[in-house]
PDB file of C-alpha atoms and ligand atoms in Angstrom:
ATOM      1  CA  MET A   1      41.816   8.776  -0.386  1.00 55.00           C
ATOM      2  CA  GLU A   2      41.777   5.971   2.821  1.00 57.00           C
ATOM      3  CA  THR A   3      43.467   2.815   1.527  1.00 66.00           C
ATOM      4  CA  GLY A   4      43.120  -0.805   2.929  1.00 79.00           C
ATOM      5  CA  ASP A   5      39.224  -2.962   2.953  1.00 93.00           C
ATOM      6  CA  PRO A   6      36.221   0.134   2.296  1.00 96.00           C
ATOM      7  CA  LEU A   7      34.118  -1.765   3.690  1.00 97.00           C
ATOM      8  CA  LYS A   8      35.735  -2.837   7.303  1.00 96.00           C
ATOM      9  CA  MET A   9      36.627   0.810   7.226  1.00 97.00           C
ATOM     10  CA  LEU A  10      33.665   1.896   6.934  1.00 98.00           C
ATOM     11  CA  LYS A  11      32.202  -0.193   9.253  1.00 98.00           C
ATOM     12  CA  GLU A  12      34.650   1.086  12.181  1.00 97.00           C
ATOM     13  CA  TRP A  13      33.313   4.692  10.351  1.00 98.00           C
ATOM     14  CA  ILE A  14      29.839   4.317  11.398  1.00 98.00           C
ATOM     15  CA  SER A  15      30.320   2.721  15.043  1.00 97.00           C
ATOM     16  CA  ALA A  16      32.808   5.477  15.542  1.00 97.00           C
ATOM     17  CA  SER A  17      30.727   7.886  14.121  1.00 97.00           C
ATOM     18  CA  GLN A  18      28.356  10.212  16.635  1.00 97.00           C
ATOM     19  CA  LYS A  19      26.344  11.690  14.664  1.00 98.00           C
ATOM     20  CA  THR A  20      25.651  10.275  10.949  1.00 98.00           C
ATOM     21  CA  VAL A  21      23.449  12.223   8.379  1.00 98.00           C
ATOM     22  CA  VAL A  22      23.232   9.816   5.214  1.00 98.00           C
ATOM     23  CA  LEU A  23      22.651  11.163   1.505  1.00 98.00           C
ATOM     24  CA  THR A  24      20.808   9.363  -0.702  1.00 98.00           C
ATOM     25  CA  GLY A  25      20.181   9.329  -4.724  1.00 98.00           C
ATOM     26  CA  ALA A  26      17.898   7.325  -7.301  1.00 98.00           C
ATOM     27  CA  GLY A  27      20.773   4.418  -6.925  1.00 98.00           C
ATOM     28  CA  MET A  28      18.989   3.599  -3.336  1.00 98.00           C
ATOM     29  CA  SER A  29      15.695   2.940  -4.449  1.00 98.00           C
ATOM     30  CA  THR A  30      16.903   0.906  -8.262  1.00 97.00           C
ATOM     31  CA  GLU A  31      16.729  -2.813  -6.125  1.00 98.00           C
ATOM     32  CA  SER A  32      12.858  -2.040  -5.367  1.00 98.00           C
ATOM     33  CA  GLY A  33      12.499  -1.662  -9.182  1.00 96.00           C
ATOM     34  CA  VAL A  34      12.306   1.555  -9.554  1.00 95.00           C
ATOM     35  CA  PRO A  35      15.014   3.232 -12.602  1.00 92.00           C
ATOM     36  CA  ASP A  36      17.436   5.883 -12.143  1.00 94.00           C
ATOM     37  CA  PHE A  37      18.325   8.591 -14.047  1.00 92.00           C
ATOM     38  CA  ARG A  38      20.984   9.111 -15.918  1.00 90.00           C
ATOM     39  CA  SER A  39      22.484   5.494 -15.801  1.00 90.00           C
ATOM     40  CA  LYS A  40      22.196   3.751 -18.827  1.00 89.00           C
ATOM     41  CA  ASN A  41      18.958   2.484 -19.061  1.00 87.00           C
ATOM     42  CA  GLY A  42      18.332   5.661 -16.519  1.00 90.00           C
ATOM     43  CA  PHE A  43      14.268   7.599 -17.510  1.00 88.00           C
ATOM     44  CA  TYR A  44      16.938  10.481 -18.686  1.00 85.00           C
ATOM     45  CA  ALA A  45      17.430   7.728 -21.419  1.00 87.00           C
ATOM     46  CA  HIS A  46      14.110   8.147 -22.204  1.00 86.00           C
ATOM     47  CA  TYR A  47      12.869  12.267 -21.703  1.00 84.00           C
ATOM     48  CA  ASP A  48      15.092  15.120 -21.818  1.00 83.00           C
ATOM     49  CA  PRO A  49      14.700  16.346 -18.365  1.00 82.00           C
ATOM     50  CA  ALA A  50      14.752  20.134 -19.521  1.00 77.00           C
ATOM     51  CA  GLU A  51      10.965  18.894 -21.468  1.00 78.00           C
ATOM     52  CA  VAL A  52       9.612  16.812 -18.209  1.00 86.00           C
ATOM     53  CA  ALA A  53      12.048  17.998 -15.002  1.00 91.00           C
ATOM     54  CA  SER A  54      11.901  21.914 -15.337  1.00 90.00           C
ATOM     55  CA  VAL A  55       9.880  24.711 -14.687  1.00 88.00           C
ATOM     56  CA  GLY A  56       8.721  24.993 -18.552  1.00 92.00           C
ATOM     57  CA  ALA A  57       8.166  22.034 -19.002  1.00 93.00           C
ATOM     58  CA  ILE A  58       5.092  22.672 -16.905  1.00 95.00           C
ATOM     59  CA  GLU A  59       4.261  25.251 -19.396  1.00 92.00           C
ATOM     60  CA  ASN A  60       6.355  24.142 -22.350  1.00 93.00           C
ATOM     61  CA  HIS A  61       5.851  20.539 -22.921  1.00 91.00           C
ATOM     62  CA  TYR A  62       2.824  19.811 -20.289  1.00 95.00           C
ATOM     63  CA  GLU A  63       1.418  16.304 -21.782  1.00 94.00           C
ATOM     64  CA  THR A  64       4.863  15.379 -21.781  1.00 92.00           C
ATOM     65  CA  PHE A  65       5.163  16.668 -18.542  1.00 95.00           C
ATOM     66  CA  HIS A  66       2.071  14.944 -17.395  1.00 96.00           C
ATOM     67  CA  GLN A  67       3.001  11.614 -19.106  1.00 95.00           C
ATOM     68  CA  PHE A  68       6.704  11.393 -17.334  1.00 94.00           C
ATOM     69  CA  TYR A  69       4.595  12.051 -13.687  1.00 95.00           C
ATOM     70  CA  GLN A  70       1.750   9.923 -14.086  1.00 96.00           C
ATOM     71  CA  ARG A  71       4.243   6.989 -15.481  1.00 94.00           C
ATOM     72  CA  ARG A  72       6.051   7.130 -11.797  1.00 94.00           C
ATOM     73  CA  ILE A  73       2.698   7.909 -10.287  1.00 96.00           C
ATOM     74  CA  GLU A  74       1.364   4.270 -11.426  1.00 95.00           C
ATOM     75  CA  ASP A  75       4.301   2.329 -11.637  1.00 94.00           C
ATOM     76  CA  LEU A  76       6.108   3.517  -7.802  1.00 94.00           C
ATOM     77  CA  LYS A  77       2.594   1.762  -7.171  1.00 93.00           C
ATOM     78  CA  LYS A  78       4.343  -1.661  -7.616  1.00 91.00           C
ATOM     79  CA  VAL A  79       7.391  -1.197  -5.865  1.00 95.00           C
ATOM     80  CA  LYS A  80       8.221  -1.053  -1.202  1.00 97.00           C
ATOM     81  CA  PRO A  81      11.563  -1.088   0.201  1.00 98.00           C
ATOM     82  CA  HIS A  82      13.812  -3.071  -0.221  1.00 98.00           C
ATOM     83  CA  LYS A  83      16.523  -4.620   2.369  1.00 98.00           C
ATOM     84  CA  GLY A  84      18.993  -1.812   2.817  1.00 98.00           C
ATOM     85  CA  HIS A  85      16.111   0.698   3.103  1.00 98.00           C
ATOM     86  CA  GLU A  86      14.961  -1.705   6.040  1.00 98.00           C
ATOM     87  CA  ILE A  87      18.322  -1.616   7.394  1.00 98.00           C
ATOM     88  CA  LEU A  88      19.041   2.215   7.090  1.00 98.00           C
ATOM     89  CA  ALA A  89      15.341   2.572   9.197  1.00 98.00           C
ATOM     90  CA  GLN A  90      16.711  -0.048  11.746  1.00 98.00           C
ATOM     91  CA  TRP A  91      19.692   1.967  11.736  1.00 98.00           C
ATOM     92  CA  GLU A  92      17.861   5.145  12.546  1.00 98.00           C
ATOM     93  CA  SER A  93      16.228   3.206  15.652  1.00 98.00           C
ATOM     94  CA  GLU A  94      18.887   2.650  16.783  1.00 97.00           C
ATOM     95  CA  GLY A  95      20.954   5.801  17.263  1.00 97.00           C
ATOM     96  CA  ARG A  96      23.139   4.984  14.404  1.00 97.00           C
ATOM     97  CA  ILE A  97      22.510   7.135  12.014  1.00 98.00           C
ATOM     98  CA  HIS A  98      20.469  10.939  13.229  1.00 98.00           C
ATOM     99  CA  LEU A  99      18.773  11.854   9.428  1.00 98.00           C
ATOM    100  CA  ILE A 100      18.002  11.053   6.171  1.00 98.00           C
ATOM    101  CA  ALA A 101      18.391  14.266   2.410  1.00 98.00           C
ATOM    102  CA  THR A 102      16.843  12.632  -0.093  1.00 98.00           C
ATOM    103  CA  GLN A 103      16.684  13.172  -3.307  1.00 98.00           C
ATOM    104  CA  ASN A 104      13.724  11.023  -3.863  1.00 98.00           C
ATOM    105  CA  ILE A 105      10.468  11.446  -4.704  1.00 96.00           C
ATOM    106  CA  ASP A 106       9.397   8.000  -3.249  1.00 93.00           C
ATOM    107  CA  ARG A 107       8.131   7.983   0.394  1.00 94.00           C
ATOM    108  CA  LEU A 108      10.328   4.608  -0.194  1.00 97.00           C
ATOM    109  CA  HIS A 109      12.685   5.158   2.902  1.00 98.00           C
ATOM    110  CA  GLN A 110       8.934   6.435   4.648  1.00 97.00           C
ATOM    111  CA  LEU A 111       7.273   3.317   3.728  1.00 97.00           C
ATOM    112  CA  ALA A 112      10.993   1.221   5.562  1.00 98.00           C
ATOM    113  CA  GLY A 113      10.262   3.445   8.692  1.00 98.00           C
ATOM    114  CA  ASN A 114      11.917   6.108   8.888  1.00 98.00           C
ATOM    115  CA  ARG A 115      10.947   9.030  10.371  1.00 98.00           C
ATOM    116  CA  ASN A 116      13.569  11.779   9.527  1.00 98.00           C
ATOM    117  CA  VAL A 117      13.956  12.129   6.367  1.00 98.00           C
ATOM    118  CA  TYR A 118      13.496  15.089   4.499  1.00 98.00           C
ATOM    119  CA  GLU A 119      12.970  14.727   1.074  1.00 98.00           C
ATOM    120  CA  LEU A 120      14.499  18.017  -0.804  1.00 98.00           C
ATOM    121  CA  HIS A 121      13.954  17.408  -4.585  1.00 98.00           C
ATOM    122  CA  GLY A 122       9.178  17.236  -3.132  1.00 97.00           C
ATOM    123  CA  ASN A 123       7.327  14.296  -4.130  1.00 93.00           C
ATOM    124  CA  ILE A 124       4.458  12.594  -5.785  1.00 93.00           C
ATOM    125  CA  ARG A 125       2.222  11.774  -2.789  1.00 89.00           C
ATOM    126  CA  THR A 126       0.241  15.009  -3.541  1.00 93.00           C
ATOM    127  CA  PHE A 127      -0.058  17.166  -5.777  1.00 97.00           C
ATOM    128  CA  ARG A 128      -1.210  21.621  -6.960  1.00 98.00           C
ATOM    129  CA  CYS A 129      -2.070  23.603  -9.223  1.00 98.00           C
ATOM    130  CA  ALA A 130       1.019  24.405 -11.362  1.00 97.00           C
ATOM    131  CA  ARG A 131      -1.533  28.568 -11.146  1.00 97.00           C
ATOM    132  CA  CYS A 132      -2.458  29.526  -8.276  1.00 97.00           C
ATOM    133  CA  ASP A 133      -0.958  26.318  -6.162  1.00 98.00           C
ATOM    134  CA  HIS A 134      -4.429  25.425  -4.926  1.00 98.00           C
ATOM    135  CA  PRO A 135      -3.598  21.974  -3.613  1.00 98.00           C
ATOM    136  CA  ALA A 136      -4.612  18.832  -6.420  1.00 98.00           C
ATOM    137  CA  GLY A 137      -5.868  15.356  -5.191  1.00 97.00           C
ATOM    138  CA  GLU A 138      -3.492  12.392  -7.673  1.00 97.00           C
ATOM    139  CA  GLU A 139      -6.815  10.746  -9.876  1.00 97.00           C
ATOM    140  CA  SER A 140      -7.175  14.552 -10.546  1.00 98.00           C
ATOM    141  CA  PHE A 141      -3.837  14.383 -11.878  1.00 98.00           C
ATOM    142  CA  LEU A 142      -3.337  11.788 -13.102  1.00 98.00           C
ATOM    143  CA  ALA A 143      -6.971  11.707 -15.629  1.00 98.00           C
ATOM    144  CA  GLY A 144      -5.461  14.951 -16.662  1.00 97.00           C
ATOM    145  CA  LYS A 145      -8.105  17.515 -15.083  1.00 98.00           C
ATOM    146  CA  ARG A 146      -7.728  20.965 -14.864  1.00 98.00           C
ATOM    147  CA  CYS A 147      -7.470  23.935 -11.608  1.00 98.00           C
ATOM    148  CA  PRO A 148     -11.093  23.105 -10.170  1.00 96.00           C
ATOM    149  CA  GLN A 149      -9.674  27.232  -8.749  1.00 96.00           C
ATOM    150  CA  CYS A 150      -7.947  28.636 -11.722  1.00 97.00           C
ATOM    151  CA  GLY A 151      -8.505  26.796 -14.482  1.00 97.00           C
ATOM    152  CA  GLY A 152      -4.177  26.177 -14.229  1.00 97.00           C
ATOM    153  CA  PRO A 153      -2.132  23.396 -14.744  1.00 97.00           C
ATOM    154  CA  LEU A 154      -1.777  20.310 -12.590  1.00 98.00           C
ATOM    155  CA  ARG A 155       1.706  19.271 -11.709  1.00 98.00           C
ATOM    156  CA  PRO A 156       3.233  16.870  -8.346  1.00 97.00           C
ATOM    157  CA  ASN A 157       4.842  19.272  -5.130  1.00 97.00           C
ATOM    158  CA  VAL A 158       8.560  17.787  -7.353  1.00 97.00           C
ATOM    159  CA  VAL A 159      11.609  20.136  -6.717  1.00 97.00           C
ATOM    160  CA  LEU A 160      11.618  21.046 -10.655  1.00 97.00           C
ATOM    161  CA  PHE A 161      15.482  21.711 -12.796  1.00 95.00           C
ATOM    162  CA  GLY A 162      14.962  25.624 -11.729  1.00 94.00           C
ATOM    163  CA  GLU A 163      13.513  25.936  -8.584  1.00 97.00           C
ATOM    164  CA  MET A 164      14.316  26.261  -4.869  1.00 97.00           C
ATOM    165  CA  LEU A 165      14.486  22.966  -2.686  1.00 98.00           C
ATOM    166  CA  PRO A 166      12.687  23.385   0.277  1.00 97.00           C
ATOM    167  CA  GLN A 167      14.188  26.377   2.653  1.00 97.00           C
ATOM    168  CA  GLU A 168      13.391  23.989   5.702  1.00 97.00           C
ATOM    169  CA  GLU A 169      14.143  20.902   4.873  1.00 98.00           C
ATOM    170  CA  TRP A 170      17.262  23.027   2.962  1.00 98.00           C
ATOM    171  CA  ARG A 171      17.939  25.102   6.055  1.00 98.00           C
ATOM    172  CA  LYS A 172      17.985  21.789   8.850  1.00 98.00           C
ATOM    173  CA  THR A 173      20.001  19.673   6.843  1.00 98.00           C
ATOM    174  CA  VAL A 174      22.403  21.760   5.962  1.00 98.00           C
ATOM    175  CA  GLU A 175      22.344  22.464  10.332  1.00 98.00           C
ATOM    176  CA  GLU A 176      22.766  18.860  10.552  1.00 98.00           C
ATOM    177  CA  ALA A 177      25.556  17.879   8.300  1.00 98.00           C
ATOM    178  CA  SER A 178      27.201  21.230   9.429  1.00 98.00           C
ATOM    179  CA  GLU A 179      27.534  18.642  12.916  1.00 98.00           C
ATOM    180  CA  ALA A 180      28.098  15.249  11.063  1.00 98.00           C
ATOM    181  CA  ASP A 181      30.672  13.669  12.015  1.00 97.00           C
ATOM    182  CA  LEU A 182      30.333  11.200   8.764  1.00 98.00           C
ATOM    183  CA  ILE A 183      28.710  12.376   5.978  1.00 98.00           C
ATOM    184  CA  LEU A 184      26.739   8.630   4.160  1.00 98.00           C
ATOM    185  CA  ILE A 185      25.947   9.108   0.195  1.00 98.00           C
ATOM    186  CA  ILE A 186      24.334   6.341  -1.111  1.00 98.00           C
ATOM    187  CA  GLY A 187      23.474   5.786  -4.604  1.00 98.00           C
ATOM    188  CA  THR A 188      23.299   9.556  -6.351  1.00 98.00           C
ATOM    189  CA  SER A 189      25.991  11.042  -9.632  1.00 97.00           C
ATOM    190  CA  LEU A 190      26.147  13.730  -7.130  1.00 97.00           C
ATOM    191  CA  ASN A 191      25.312  16.022 -11.000  1.00 96.00           C
ATOM    192  CA  VAL A 192      22.616  18.086  -9.309  1.00 96.00           C
ATOM    193  CA  SER A 193      22.973  20.954  -6.635  1.00 97.00           C
ATOM    194  CA  PRO A 194      22.954  22.271  -4.812  1.00 98.00           C
ATOM    195  CA  PHE A 195      22.264  18.869  -3.094  1.00 98.00           C
ATOM    196  CA  ASN A 196      25.692  17.297  -4.105  1.00 98.00           C
ATOM    197  CA  GLN A 197      27.030  20.776  -1.847  1.00 98.00           C
ATOM    198  CA  ILE A 198      25.539  19.540   1.489  1.00 98.00           C
ATOM    199  CA  PRO A 199      28.919  16.611   2.253  1.00 98.00           C
ATOM    200  CA  PHE A 200      31.155  19.750   1.995  1.00 97.00           C
ATOM    201  CA  TYR A 201      29.083  21.375   5.019  1.00 98.00           C
ATOM    202  CA  SER A 202      30.628  19.139   7.268  1.00 97.00           C
ATOM    203  CA  ARG A 203      33.781  18.709   8.693  1.00 96.00           C
ATOM    204  CA  GLY A 204      33.344  15.015   9.279  1.00 97.00           C
ATOM    205  CA  LYS A 205      34.351  11.878   6.934  1.00 98.00           C
ATOM    206  CA  LYS A 206      32.577  11.817   3.122  1.00 98.00           C
ATOM    207  CA  ALA A 207      31.773   8.200   2.281  1.00 98.00           C
ATOM    208  CA  LEU A 208      30.411   6.983  -0.993  1.00 98.00           C
ATOM    209  CA  ILE A 209      28.277   3.616  -1.621  1.00 98.00           C
ATOM    210  CA  ASN A 210      27.121   3.579  -5.349  1.00 98.00           C
ATOM    211  CA  MET A 211      27.338   2.018  -8.240  1.00 97.00           C
ATOM    212  CA  GLU A 212      30.111   3.616 -10.160  1.00 96.00           C
ATOM    213  CA  PRO A 213      32.278   6.981  -9.135  1.00 97.00           C
ATOM    214  CA  THR A 214      30.483  10.270  -8.703  1.00 96.00           C
ATOM    215  CA  LEU A 215      31.191  13.866 -10.486  1.00 89.00           C
ATOM    216  CA  LEU A 216      32.958  14.262  -6.792  1.00 96.00           C
ATOM    217  CA  ASP A 217      34.670  11.737  -6.104  1.00 95.00           C
ATOM    218  CA  ASP A 218      37.993  13.621  -5.334  1.00 96.00           C
ATOM    219  CA  GLN A 219      36.802  15.148  -2.499  1.00 97.00           C
ATOM    220  CA  LEU A 220      35.571  11.912  -0.646  1.00 98.00           C
ATOM    221  CA  ASP A 221      36.946  10.088   1.929  1.00 97.00           C
ATOM    222  CA  LEU A 222      36.171   6.481   1.285  1.00 97.00           C
ATOM    223  CA  ARG A 223      34.458   5.168  -1.508  1.00 97.00           C
ATOM    224  CA  VAL A 224      32.343   1.434  -1.863  1.00 98.00           C
ATOM    225  CA  PHE A 225      31.837   0.575  -5.272  1.00 97.00           C
ATOM    226  CA  GLY A 226      28.506  -1.789  -5.294  1.00 98.00           C
ATOM    227  CA  LYS A 227      24.890  -2.270  -5.011  1.00 98.00           C
ATOM    228  CA  ALA A 228      22.830   0.272  -2.149  1.00 98.00           C
ATOM    229  CA  GLY A 229      21.121  -2.953  -0.115  1.00 98.00           C
ATOM    230  CA  GLU A 230      23.790  -5.204  -0.699  1.00 98.00           C
ATOM    231  CA  ILE A 231      26.258  -3.119   0.565  1.00 98.00           C
ATOM    232  CA  LEU A 232      24.297  -2.409   3.608  1.00 98.00           C
ATOM    233  CA  SER A 233      23.649  -6.374   3.836  1.00 98.00           C
ATOM    234  CA  GLN A 234      27.450  -7.089   4.577  1.00 98.00           C
ATOM    235  CA  LEU A 235      28.131  -3.291   6.834  1.00 98.00           C
ATOM    236  CA  HIS A 236      25.198  -5.071   8.883  1.00 98.00           C
ATOM    237  CA  SER A 237      26.840  -7.486   9.981  1.00 97.00           C
ATOM    238  CA  LEU A 238      29.654  -6.644  10.422  1.00 97.00           C
ATOM    239  CA  LEU A 239      28.530  -3.784  12.814  1.00 97.00           C
ATOM    240  CA  LEU A 240      26.371  -7.011  14.569  1.00 92.00           C
ATOM    241  CA  ASN A 241      30.273  -8.652  15.186  1.00 82.00           C
TER     242      ASN A 241
HETATM  243  C1  BV8 B   1      18.085  24.995  -7.794  1.00 57.20           C
HETATM  244  C2  BV8 B   1      12.537  17.006 -11.460  1.00 57.20           C
HETATM  245  C3  BV8 B   1      18.528  27.581  -7.497  1.00 57.20           C
HETATM  246  C4  BV8 B   1      12.178  15.407  -9.198  1.00 57.20           C
HETATM  247  C5  BV8 B   1      14.716  16.555 -10.713  1.00 57.20           C
HETATM  248  C6  BV8 B   1      24.922  23.906 -15.099  1.00 57.20           C
HETATM  249  C7  BV8 B   1      25.209  23.754 -13.946  1.00 57.20           C
HETATM  250  C8  BV8 B   1      25.433  23.383 -12.912  1.00 57.20           C
HETATM  251  C9  BV8 B   1      24.407  23.143 -12.617  1.00 57.20           C
HETATM  252  C10 BV8 B   1      22.995  23.809 -12.825  1.00 57.20           C
HETATM  253  C11 BV8 B   1      23.572  24.389 -14.054  1.00 57.20           C
HETATM  254  N1  BV8 B   1      22.073  24.888 -14.803  1.00 57.20           N
HETATM  255  C12 BV8 B   1      21.407  24.722 -14.058  1.00 57.20           C
HETATM  256  C13 BV8 B   1      21.980  23.665 -12.730  1.00 57.20           C
HETATM  257  C14 BV8 B   1      21.666  24.159 -11.034  1.00 57.20           C
HETATM  258  C15 BV8 B   1      21.034  22.925 -11.323  1.00 57.20           C
HETATM  259  C16 BV8 B   1      21.306  21.385 -11.784  1.00 57.20           C
HETATM  260  O1  BV8 B   1      22.585  21.301 -10.967  1.00 57.20           O
HETATM  261  N2  BV8 B   1      21.672  21.077 -12.912  1.00 57.20           N
HETATM  262  C17 BV8 B   1      22.872  20.153 -12.870  1.00 57.20           C
HETATM  263  C18 BV8 B   1      21.555  19.100 -13.590  1.00 57.20           C
HETATM  264  C19 BV8 B   1      23.304  21.032 -14.636  1.00 57.20           C
HETATM  265  N3  BV8 B   1      19.675  22.438 -10.547  1.00 57.20           N
HETATM  266  C20 BV8 B   1      18.524  23.435  -9.828  1.00 57.20           C
HETATM  267  O2  BV8 B   1      17.967  23.665 -10.602  1.00 57.20           O
HETATM  268  C21 BV8 B   1      17.695  23.222  -8.517  1.00 57.20           C
HETATM  269  N4  BV8 B   1      17.070  24.032  -8.219  1.00 57.20           N
HETATM  270  O3  BV8 B   1      19.548  25.311  -8.307  1.00 57.20           O
HETATM  271  O4  BV8 B   1      16.902  26.422  -7.112  1.00 57.20           O
HETATM  272  C22 BV8 B   1      17.451  28.869  -7.321  1.00 57.20           C
HETATM  273  C23 BV8 B   1      17.868  29.727  -6.608  1.00 57.20           C
HETATM  274  C24 BV8 B   1      17.298  31.313  -6.618  1.00 57.20           C
HETATM  275  C25 BV8 B   1      15.500  30.610  -7.699  1.00 57.20           C
HETATM  276  C26 BV8 B   1      15.136  29.581  -8.240  1.00 57.20           C
HETATM  277  C27 BV8 B   1      16.098  28.816  -8.612  1.00 57.20           C
HETATM  278  C28 BV8 B   1      16.808  22.638  -8.591  1.00 57.20           C
HETATM  279  C29 BV8 B   1      17.094  20.363  -8.429  1.00 57.20           C
HETATM  280  C30 BV8 B   1      15.594  19.848  -9.550  1.00 57.20           C
HETATM  281  C31 BV8 B   1      16.005  18.122  -8.931  1.00 57.20           C
HETATM  282  N5  BV8 B   1      15.072  17.776  -9.243  1.00 57.20           N
HETATM  283  N6  BV8 B   1      14.067  15.960 -10.842  1.00 57.20           N
HETATM  284  C32 BV8 B   1      11.746  14.101 -10.381  1.00 57.20           C
HETATM  285  O5  BV8 B   1      11.542  13.884 -10.886  1.00 57.20           O
HETATM  286  O6  BV8 B   1      12.294  13.441  -9.459  1.00 57.20           O
HETATM  287  S1  BV8 B   1      16.376  16.457 -10.403  1.00 57.20           S
HETATM  288  C33 BV8 B   1      16.919  14.699 -10.761  1.00 57.20           C
HETATM  289  O7  BV8 B   1      18.228  14.389 -10.419  1.00 57.20           O
HETATM  290  C34 BV8 B   1      16.644  13.857  -9.490  1.00 57.20           C
HETATM  291  O8  BV8 B   1      15.347  14.492  -8.355  1.00 57.20           O
HETATM  292  C35 BV8 B   1      17.479  12.795  -8.841  1.00 57.20           C
HETATM  293  O9  BV8 B   1      16.398  13.067  -8.032  1.00 57.20           O
HETATM  294  C36 BV8 B   1      18.140  14.474  -9.373  1.00 57.20           C
HETATM  295  C37 BV8 B   1      19.788  13.590  -8.475  1.00 57.20           C
HETATM  296  O10 BV8 B   1      19.954  11.911  -9.642  1.00 57.20           O
HETATM  297  P1  BV8 B   1      20.339  10.826  -8.734  1.00 57.20           P
HETATM  298  O11 BV8 B   1      19.562  10.264  -7.740  1.00 57.20           O
HETATM  299  O12 BV8 B   1      21.853  11.162  -7.978  1.00 57.20           O
HETATM  300  O13 BV8 B   1      20.652   9.668  -9.326  1.00 57.20           O
HETATM  301  P2  BV8 B   1      21.290   9.482 -11.420  1.00 57.20           P
HETATM  302  O14 BV8 B   1      20.415   8.871 -11.499  1.00 57.20           O
HETATM  303  O15 BV8 B   1      21.764  10.975 -11.284  1.00 57.20           O
HETATM  304  O16 BV8 B   1      22.199   7.868 -10.157  1.00 57.20           O
HETATM  305  C38 BV8 B   1      21.947   7.651  -9.914  1.00 57.20           C
HETATM  306  C39 BV8 B   1      23.785   6.347  -9.081  1.00 57.20           C
HETATM  307  O17 BV8 B   1      22.993   5.484  -8.717  1.00 57.20           O
HETATM  308  C40 BV8 B   1      24.171   6.712 -10.266  1.00 57.20           C
HETATM  309  O18 BV8 B   1      25.318   6.431  -9.946  1.00 57.20           O
HETATM  310  C41 BV8 B   1      24.203   4.907 -10.338  1.00 57.20           C
HETATM  311  O19 BV8 B   1      25.710   4.260 -10.846  1.00 57.20           O
HETATM  312  C42 BV8 B   1      23.801   4.674  -9.055  1.00 57.20           C
HETATM  313  N7  BV8 B   1      23.078   3.161  -8.449  1.00 57.20           N
HETATM  314  C43 BV8 B   1      22.174   2.810  -9.205  1.00 57.20           C
HETATM  315  N8  BV8 B   1      21.521   1.166  -8.649  1.00 57.20           N
HETATM  316  C44 BV8 B   1      22.586   1.353  -7.764  1.00 57.20           C
HETATM  317  C45 BV8 B   1      22.820   2.896  -7.252  1.00 57.20           C
HETATM  318  N9  BV8 B   1      24.386   2.580  -6.574  1.00 57.20           N
HETATM  319  C46 BV8 B   1      24.048   1.926  -5.944  1.00 57.20           C
HETATM  320  N10 BV8 B   1      22.985   0.981  -5.481  1.00 57.20           N
HETATM  321  C47 BV8 B   1      22.999   0.152  -6.557  1.00 57.20           C
HETATM  322  N11 BV8 B   1      21.560  -0.029  -6.601  1.00 57.20           N
END
């Protein structure tokens, strides 16, 4: 772990990096008003992940599953990217960052203007039948409709616990990470695998911007504690000078 002012150190690393891959989690979106999962007032304080975000949830607790996603979809209609998202979009256009691999399903990175974004935990903007995979629309899902093809239950195209991550995006993320000289991890508890393994495909430096320590801090090279939007704004100002 490095010593000295972590913010200035991180600014130097970003400045010097030839290839930076950014990994984000729910902490990247809380300043847009989207709750995270494992903080004290996060989603999992009110919902059991096994009941709402696992494959079994659809078969055994469809009502709770449907309510969980219905609420998140409705809430997302009111949120927009914050300063931190906008800075990451500017950094992509300036060539400072190469790729964002996100666990978030809110598409705020894309709304802010980032084009190289891999959604490794899917999204809640597109839907399908949980039984026959027939594509479905948001309004059908929100209305609790069944699949017109087979009568099965509808679901968002998120990656639930026990499901594989999208293989092509996963392969490309691992490839980019293995060539990166800086992995910048923002707003995640690094609880969930295999996403939390991505930093370790890189031989480069691994830096964290987060409100609190994560499970893997002892394997990281630098940590800046604070709010993503604020830290990214400070880094942005430092990089301008
Ligand atoms: C798979 C649905 C294999 C989408 C989610 C036992 C031990 C170890 C692993 C396992 C195990 N049992 C099962 C597993 C594997 C499992 C897993 O990792 N479980 C963990 C939790 C124990 N993983 C899987 O099942 C994955 N699939 O492994 O498949 C396989 C192989 C063959 C065949 C079939 C399958 C699939 C992972 C599922 C991902 N989907 N939910 C949704 O509804 O969103 S997980 C859920 O957690 C979300 O997706 C979310 O993206 C993800 C990670 O959460 P974070 O983003 O990190 O959010 P969190 O709240 O935890 O942390 C936020 C952090 O930000 C906090 O530290 C907070 O302090 C900070 N913060 C907050 N605000 C700010 C901030 N920081 C800065 N600024 C702020 N403003």
